[in-house]
Short mmCIF file of C-alpha atoms in Angstrom, two decimals:
data_model
loop_
_atom_site.label_atom_id
_atom_site.label_comp_id
_atom_site.label_asym_id
_atom_site.label_seq_id
_atom_site.Cartn_x
_atom_site.Cartn_y
_atom_site.Cartn_z
CA GLN A 900 135.03 141.39 48.30
CA LEU A 901 132.13 141.48 50.93
CA GLU A 902 134.63 139.89 53.49
CA MET A 903 137.27 142.74 52.73
CA ARG A 904 134.90 145.57 53.05
CA GLY A 905 133.64 144.59 56.12
CA GLN A 906 137.22 144.27 57.42
CA ALA A 907 137.71 147.88 55.94
CA LEU A 908 134.83 148.71 57.93
CA TRP A 909 135.77 147.13 60.81
CA VAL A 910 139.50 148.89 60.56
CA THR A 911 137.56 152.42 59.92
CA GLN A 912 135.63 151.92 63.53
CA ALA A 913 138.44 150.53 65.15
CA GLN A 914 140.34 153.74 63.87
CA GLN A 915 137.53 156.25 64.97
CA ARG A 916 137.01 154.43 68.05
CA TRP A 917 141.04 154.83 69.01
CA ALA A 918 140.76 158.36 68.19
CA SER A 919 137.66 159.64 69.96
CA SER A 920 138.87 157.61 73.16
CA LEU A 921 142.39 159.73 73.75
CA PRO A 922 141.63 162.06 76.75
CA MET A 923 143.07 165.46 76.63
CA ASN A 924 146.01 166.85 78.99
CA THR A 925 144.50 168.86 81.74
CA VAL A 926 147.70 168.42 83.86
CA VAL A 927 145.20 166.75 86.53
CA LEU A 928 144.07 163.57 85.34
CA PHE A 929 142.13 160.79 86.53
CA VAL A 930 142.49 157.60 85.17
CA PRO A 931 139.82 154.56 85.79
CA GLN A 932 140.02 151.30 86.80
CA GLN A 933 140.85 148.63 84.39
CA GLU A 934 142.94 150.92 82.20
CA SER A 935 146.48 151.73 80.98
CA TRP A 936 147.05 155.32 79.46
CA VAL A 937 150.21 155.76 77.72
CA VAL A 938 152.08 158.99 77.58
CA GLU A 939 154.56 160.45 75.27
CA ARG A 940 156.78 163.07 76.22
CA MET A 941 157.94 164.83 73.31
CA GLY A 942 157.15 162.10 70.85
CA ARG A 943 158.86 159.58 73.16
CA PHE A 944 157.49 156.67 75.33
CA HIS A 945 157.35 158.32 78.56
CA ARG A 946 155.23 156.25 80.97
CA ILE A 947 151.84 154.74 81.46
CA LEU A 948 149.57 155.97 84.00
CA GLU A 949 148.09 153.54 86.74
CA PRO A 950 144.63 154.07 87.46
CA GLY A 951 143.60 157.25 89.88
CA LEU A 952 145.06 160.49 90.84
CA ASN A 953 147.81 161.43 88.11
CA PHE A 954 149.80 164.83 87.03
CA LEU A 955 151.10 165.39 83.49
CA ILE A 956 153.33 168.50 82.21
CA PRO A 957 151.19 170.25 79.54
CA ILE A 958 152.13 170.90 75.82
CA LEU A 959 155.05 168.21 76.52
CA ASP A 960 153.02 165.53 77.80
CA LYS A 961 150.42 163.93 75.45
CA ILE A 962 148.18 160.68 76.00
CA ARG A 963 149.01 158.67 73.02
CA TYR A 964 147.50 155.06 73.56
CA VAL A 965 144.44 153.91 75.89
CA GLN A 966 144.42 150.37 76.33
CA SER A 967 141.45 148.62 78.26
CA LEU A 968 142.54 145.65 80.80
CA LYS A 969 138.94 144.02 80.67
CA GLU A 970 138.57 140.86 79.01
CA ILE A 971 137.48 141.85 75.25
CA VAL A 972 134.98 139.92 73.04
CA ILE A 973 135.58 140.32 69.17
CA ASP A 974 133.60 138.42 66.89
CA VAL A 975 135.54 136.86 63.70
CA PRO A 976 133.59 137.19 60.44
CA GLU A 977 132.56 134.31 58.35
CA GLN A 978 134.90 133.13 56.16
CA SER A 979 135.49 129.86 53.88
CA ALA A 980 137.69 127.25 54.98
CA VAL A 981 138.93 123.78 52.91
CA SER A 982 138.90 120.49 54.63
CA LEU A 983 141.14 117.59 54.41
CA ASP A 984 138.44 115.66 52.34
CA ASN A 985 138.09 118.96 49.96
CA VAL A 986 134.94 120.17 51.52
CA THR A 987 134.13 123.92 51.35
CA LEU A 988 132.96 124.75 55.04
CA GLN A 989 132.12 128.53 55.99
CA ILE A 990 132.67 129.13 59.60
CA ASP A 991 132.36 132.18 62.04
CA GLY A 992 133.86 132.41 65.76
CA VAL A 993 133.73 134.56 69.05
CA LEU A 994 137.58 135.46 70.10
CA TYR A 995 138.24 136.33 73.83
CA LEU A 996 141.17 138.36 74.85
CA ARG A 997 143.00 140.29 77.12
CA ILE A 998 145.74 143.02 77.14
CA LEU A 999 148.17 141.86 79.32
CA ASP A 1000 151.25 144.38 78.34
CA PRO A 1001 149.85 147.96 77.52
CA PHE A 1002 153.64 149.25 76.09
CA LYS A 1003 153.66 146.02 73.77
CA ALA A 1004 150.31 146.66 72.95
CA SER A 1005 150.70 150.02 72.12
CA TYR A 1006 153.79 149.98 70.05
CA GLY A 1007 154.18 145.93 69.28
CA VAL A 1008 151.40 146.27 66.83
CA GLU A 1009 149.43 148.84 64.85
CA ASP A 1010 146.00 147.55 65.88
CA PRO A 1011 145.72 144.55 68.49
CA GLU A 1012 142.11 143.55 68.24
CA TYR A 1013 142.21 143.20 64.50
CA ALA A 1014 145.71 141.82 64.30
CA VAL A 1015 144.46 139.24 66.74
CA THR A 1016 141.37 138.72 64.38
CA GLN A 1017 143.27 138.10 61.43
CA LEU A 1018 145.62 135.69 63.04
CA ALA A 1019 142.39 133.86 64.20
CA GLN A 1020 141.02 133.53 60.81
CA THR A 1021 144.17 132.19 59.12
CA THR A 1022 145.07 129.94 62.21
CA MET A 1023 141.11 128.48 61.78
CA ARG A 1024 141.77 127.83 58.36
CA SER A 1025 144.82 126.00 58.58
CA GLU A 1026 143.53 123.73 61.57
CA LEU A 1027 140.27 123.01 59.28
CA GLY A 1028 142.93 121.90 56.80
CA LYS A 1029 143.90 119.12 59.00
CA LEU A 1030 140.68 117.63 59.54
CA THR A 1031 137.83 115.57 57.99
CA LEU A 1032 134.34 117.01 57.69
CA ASP A 1033 133.62 114.07 60.55
CA LYS A 1034 136.30 115.19 62.48
CA VAL A 1035 135.46 119.15 62.45
CA PHE A 1036 131.89 118.38 63.75
CA ARG A 1037 133.22 115.49 66.22
CA GLU A 1038 136.62 117.49 67.58
CA ARG A 1039 134.98 120.79 67.58
CA GLU A 1040 136.86 121.14 71.49
CA THR A 1041 140.07 120.24 69.86
CA LEU A 1042 140.04 122.65 67.24
CA ASN A 1043 139.16 125.81 69.68
CA THR A 1044 142.08 124.66 71.85
CA ASN A 1045 144.43 124.32 68.94
CA ILE A 1046 143.52 127.76 67.79
CA VAL A 1047 144.05 129.44 70.99
CA HIS A 1048 147.43 127.68 71.45
CA SER A 1049 148.61 128.56 67.72
CA ILE A 1050 147.30 132.63 68.44
CA ASN A 1051 148.96 132.59 71.82
CA GLN A 1052 152.22 131.67 70.23
CA ALA A 1053 152.42 134.58 68.01
CA SER A 1054 150.91 137.18 70.24
CA ASP A 1055 153.31 137.17 72.69
CA ASP A 1056 154.88 140.04 70.69
CA TRP A 1057 151.66 142.15 71.07
CA GLY A 1058 151.40 141.96 74.91
CA ILE A 1059 147.84 140.02 74.06
CA ARG A 1060 146.59 136.93 75.69
CA CYS A 1061 143.77 134.96 74.24
CA LEU A 1062 142.05 133.40 76.62
CA ARG A 1063 139.64 130.93 74.42
CA TYR A 1064 137.98 130.70 70.79
CA GLU A 1065 134.67 129.28 70.14
CA ILE A 1066 132.95 128.14 66.77
CA LYS A 1067 129.56 129.56 66.61
CA ASP A 1068 128.41 128.23 63.31
CA ILE A 1069 129.37 125.89 60.79
CA HIS A 1070 127.76 125.87 57.13
CA VAL A 1071 128.23 123.18 54.88
CA PRO A 1072 127.41 123.20 50.87
CA PRO A 1073 123.63 121.91 50.24
CA ARG A 1074 124.56 118.65 48.70
CA VAL A 1075 127.16 117.99 51.33
CA LYS A 1076 124.25 118.55 53.90
CA GLU A 1077 121.88 116.27 52.35
CA SER A 1078 124.41 113.54 51.90
CA MET A 1079 125.26 113.73 55.19
CA GLN A 1080 121.57 113.86 56.25
CA MET A 1081 121.21 110.52 54.26
CA GLN A 1082 124.14 108.58 56.25
CA VAL A 1083 122.25 109.73 59.41
CA GLU A 1084 119.15 108.02 57.98
CA ALA A 1085 121.12 104.80 56.98
CA GLU A 1086 123.02 104.85 59.98
CA ARG A 1087 119.61 104.97 62.19
CA LYS A 1088 117.82 102.24 59.51
CA LYS A 1089 120.97 100.25 60.62
CA ARG A 1090 120.70 100.55 64.12
CA ALA A 1091 117.41 99.96 64.14
CA THR A 1092 117.66 96.95 62.14
CA VAL A 1093 120.57 95.44 64.36
CA LEU A 1094 118.08 96.12 67.36
CA GLU A 1095 115.11 94.38 65.87
CA SER A 1096 117.77 91.35 65.07
CA GLU A 1097 118.62 91.31 68.63
CA GLY A 1098 115.38 91.56 69.87
CA HIS A 1099 114.07 88.54 67.70
CA LYS A 1100 117.42 86.51 69.06
CA GLU A 1101 116.54 87.05 72.58
CA ALA A 1102 113.23 86.43 72.12
CA ALA A 1103 114.19 83.06 70.61
CA ILE A 1104 116.41 82.60 73.39
CA ASN A 1105 114.17 82.90 76.00
CA VAL A 1106 111.35 80.52 74.42
CA ALA A 1107 114.15 77.65 73.85
CA GLU A 1108 115.07 78.57 77.29
CA GLY A 1109 111.53 78.11 78.71
CA ARG A 1110 110.91 74.80 77.07
CA LYS A 1111 114.28 73.72 78.14
CA GLN A 1112 113.10 74.29 81.53
CA ALA A 1113 109.43 73.03 80.73
CA GLN A 1114 110.92 69.55 79.85
CA ILE A 1115 113.43 69.33 82.92
CA LEU A 1116 110.53 70.07 85.34
CA ALA A 1117 108.66 67.61 83.14
CA SER A 1118 111.12 64.91 83.48
CA GLU A 1119 111.45 65.61 86.93
CA GLY A 1120 107.64 65.44 87.70
CA GLN A 1121 107.69 61.87 85.82
CA LYS A 1122 111.12 60.77 87.89
CA THR A 1123 109.25 61.80 91.16
CA GLU A 1124 106.12 60.23 90.23
CA GLN A 1125 107.65 56.73 89.13
CA ILE A 1126 109.83 56.60 92.57
CA ASN A 1127 106.58 57.00 94.34
CA LYS A 1128 104.68 54.70 92.40
CA ALA A 1129 107.65 52.57 92.92
CA ALA A 1130 107.68 52.93 96.56
CA GLY A 1131 104.15 52.45 96.77
CA GLU A 1132 104.10 49.32 95.07
CA ALA A 1133 107.06 47.92 97.32
CA ASN A 1134 105.10 49.27 100.60
CA ALA A 1135 102.07 47.16 99.27
CA VAL A 1136 103.75 44.30 98.43
CA LEU A 1137 105.27 44.61 101.95
CA ALA A 1138 101.85 44.86 103.59
CA LYS A 1139 100.76 41.99 101.59
CA ALA A 1140 103.46 39.84 102.76
CA GLU A 1141 103.21 40.73 106.22
CA ALA A 1142 99.35 40.22 106.26
CA LYS A 1143 99.99 36.43 104.71
CA ALA A 1144 102.41 35.73 106.85
CA LYS A 1145 100.46 37.00 109.71
CA ALA A 1146 97.62 34.54 108.14
CA ILE A 1147 99.69 31.79 107.86
CA ARG A 1148 100.73 32.10 111.62
CA LEU A 1149 96.84 31.98 113.05
CA LEU A 1150 96.40 29.04 110.96
CA SER A 1151 99.44 27.50 112.09
CA ASP A 1152 98.57 28.16 115.77
CA ALA A 1153 94.58 27.01 114.93
CA LEU A 1154 96.17 23.83 113.64
CA ALA A 1155 98.08 23.29 116.52
CA GLU A 1156 95.16 23.04 118.53
CA GLN A 1157 92.68 21.03 119.92
CA ASN A 1158 90.05 19.98 116.72
CA GLY A 1159 92.53 21.53 114.29
CA ASN A 1160 92.02 18.93 112.13
CA ALA A 1161 88.36 19.02 112.30
CA ALA A 1162 88.31 22.85 111.43
CA ALA A 1163 90.59 22.40 108.53
CA SER A 1164 88.29 19.95 107.16
CA LEU A 1165 85.35 22.25 107.24
CA SER A 1166 87.50 25.38 105.89
CA VAL A 1167 88.25 22.57 102.52
CA ALA A 1168 84.92 21.60 102.29
CA GLU A 1169 83.80 25.41 102.22
CA GLN A 1170 86.35 26.04 99.70
CA TYR A 1171 85.42 23.16 97.71
CA VAL A 1172 81.39 24.28 97.68
CA SER A 1173 82.40 27.82 96.79
CA ALA A 1174 84.61 26.51 94.19
CA PHE A 1175 81.56 24.39 92.33
CA SER A 1176 79.54 27.59 92.91
CA ASN A 1177 81.89 29.44 90.40
CA LEU A 1178 82.07 26.83 87.86
CA ALA A 1179 80.77 27.66 84.21
CA LYS A 1180 80.76 31.64 85.19
CA GLU A 1181 84.55 32.28 83.36
CA SER A 1182 84.39 29.29 80.60
CA ASN A 1183 81.83 26.98 78.87
CA THR A 1184 84.72 24.14 78.97
CA ILE A 1185 84.61 22.38 82.53
CA LEU A 1186 86.92 19.23 83.22
CA LEU A 1187 85.19 17.51 86.54
CA PRO A 1188 86.66 14.74 88.42
CA SER A 1189 84.41 11.48 88.38
CA ASN A 1190 83.30 11.77 92.05
CA SER A 1191 82.95 15.78 92.10
CA GLY A 1192 79.64 15.12 93.86
CA ASP A 1193 81.43 13.07 97.19
CA ILE A 1194 82.33 16.31 99.31
CA SER A 1195 83.21 14.12 102.45
CA GLY A 1196 85.62 11.88 99.80
CA MET A 1197 86.97 15.00 98.57
CA VAL A 1198 88.07 16.38 102.24
CA THR A 1199 89.22 13.34 103.43
CA GLN A 1200 91.75 13.09 100.50
CA ALA A 1201 92.92 16.41 100.89
CA MET A 1202 93.63 15.79 104.68
CA THR A 1203 95.21 12.72 103.91
CA ILE A 1204 97.69 14.68 101.54
CA TYR A 1205 98.34 17.49 104.20
CA GLY A 1206 99.04 14.60 106.92
CA SER A 1207 101.61 12.95 104.57
CA LEU A 1208 103.23 16.36 103.91
CA ALA A 1209 103.51 17.32 107.41
CA LYS A 1210 105.13 14.11 108.57
CA GLN A 1211 107.63 14.39 105.75
CA SER A 1212 108.65 18.04 107.06
CA SER A 1213 108.81 17.31 110.40
CA LYS A 1214 111.03 14.41 109.64
CA LYS A 1215 113.45 16.91 107.67
CA LEU A 1216 113.16 19.39 110.21
CA GLU A 1217 114.67 17.42 113.25
CA SER A 1218 118.18 18.46 112.42
CA VAL A 1219 117.96 21.81 112.17
CA SER A 1220 117.14 24.70 115.04
CA PRO A 1221 113.52 24.93 116.22
CA GLU A 1222 113.18 28.43 114.86
CA TRP A 1223 113.82 27.62 111.32
CA ALA A 1224 111.60 24.46 111.67
CA MET A 1225 109.11 26.71 112.87
CA GLU A 1226 109.29 29.02 109.87
CA LYS A 1227 109.33 26.02 107.47
CA SER A 1228 106.15 24.47 109.00
CA GLU A 1229 104.36 27.61 108.69
CA GLU A 1230 105.12 27.87 105.26
CA LEU A 1231 103.76 24.52 104.96
CA VAL A 1232 100.30 25.39 106.28
CA PRO A 1233 97.70 26.46 103.40
CA PRO A 1234 96.87 30.29 103.67
CA ALA A 1235 93.16 30.92 105.57
CA GLN A 1236 90.37 31.60 102.79
#
């Protein structure tokens, strides 16, 4: 009833506006810009006055309609509509239109603005019945475009062009609004839980990746350490071998010189005395020869063994090259102490 009263009031105001806006025939008339005056002569359509200076015949000519060619803004009253999922909505909007043909707008329909408004309301109801509640909020632009297209198809005979239609407010029932808020809260909680789980997942991945990198670096460090240690030990062995070989060469050269046997005897005697000085330092059990006090006999015995070994090796080396014989003789020489 309130909607019908509002429409009746709107029609009454529109009729008053149309009636009060009709100018009188004063023979000489000045038509404003962006307006078209429809003139009837003796009750029939005669012509449309263009903006500027115009002349009419008194009594015979009468200005019957005044159409504005400007863009017109019309508030579409709030109305109820049922969506595809049976939810009752209260929707209002704004309609933007323009008169393109003053003749059709004057004689094609009684009140063009009111006709377009009613057409917009019925079209809105039919379009909303094709969409669910969620799509109504997501596809407002599509809904506006469909309403404009439907209005333009029906209003071609009225000389009116609908430029655009905008939905102002959409009101839903309180219970539906509460359920929508609960749905939004549930969706937000879901996204928060998903984000939190993704954060834990990324943190666990980062920790595992860090441990992996640490193990790789530790293994590479151990590998490098072992390589360096092995290289150091090999260098040490080579250095010891080179030093021993050099000592053997020097001892061989010394024995080959004059009085070399006497020097060897002196070295053996010194080692013998040094060995006796270290007796009983590492163990309580000592095995001694019967002539341990005869130093000269021990030296003579050692030199005799050395002489016999040297003679045997010299006989074997006669059939080989001098270089190889020299190397073997150097190996038989005892190291210097």
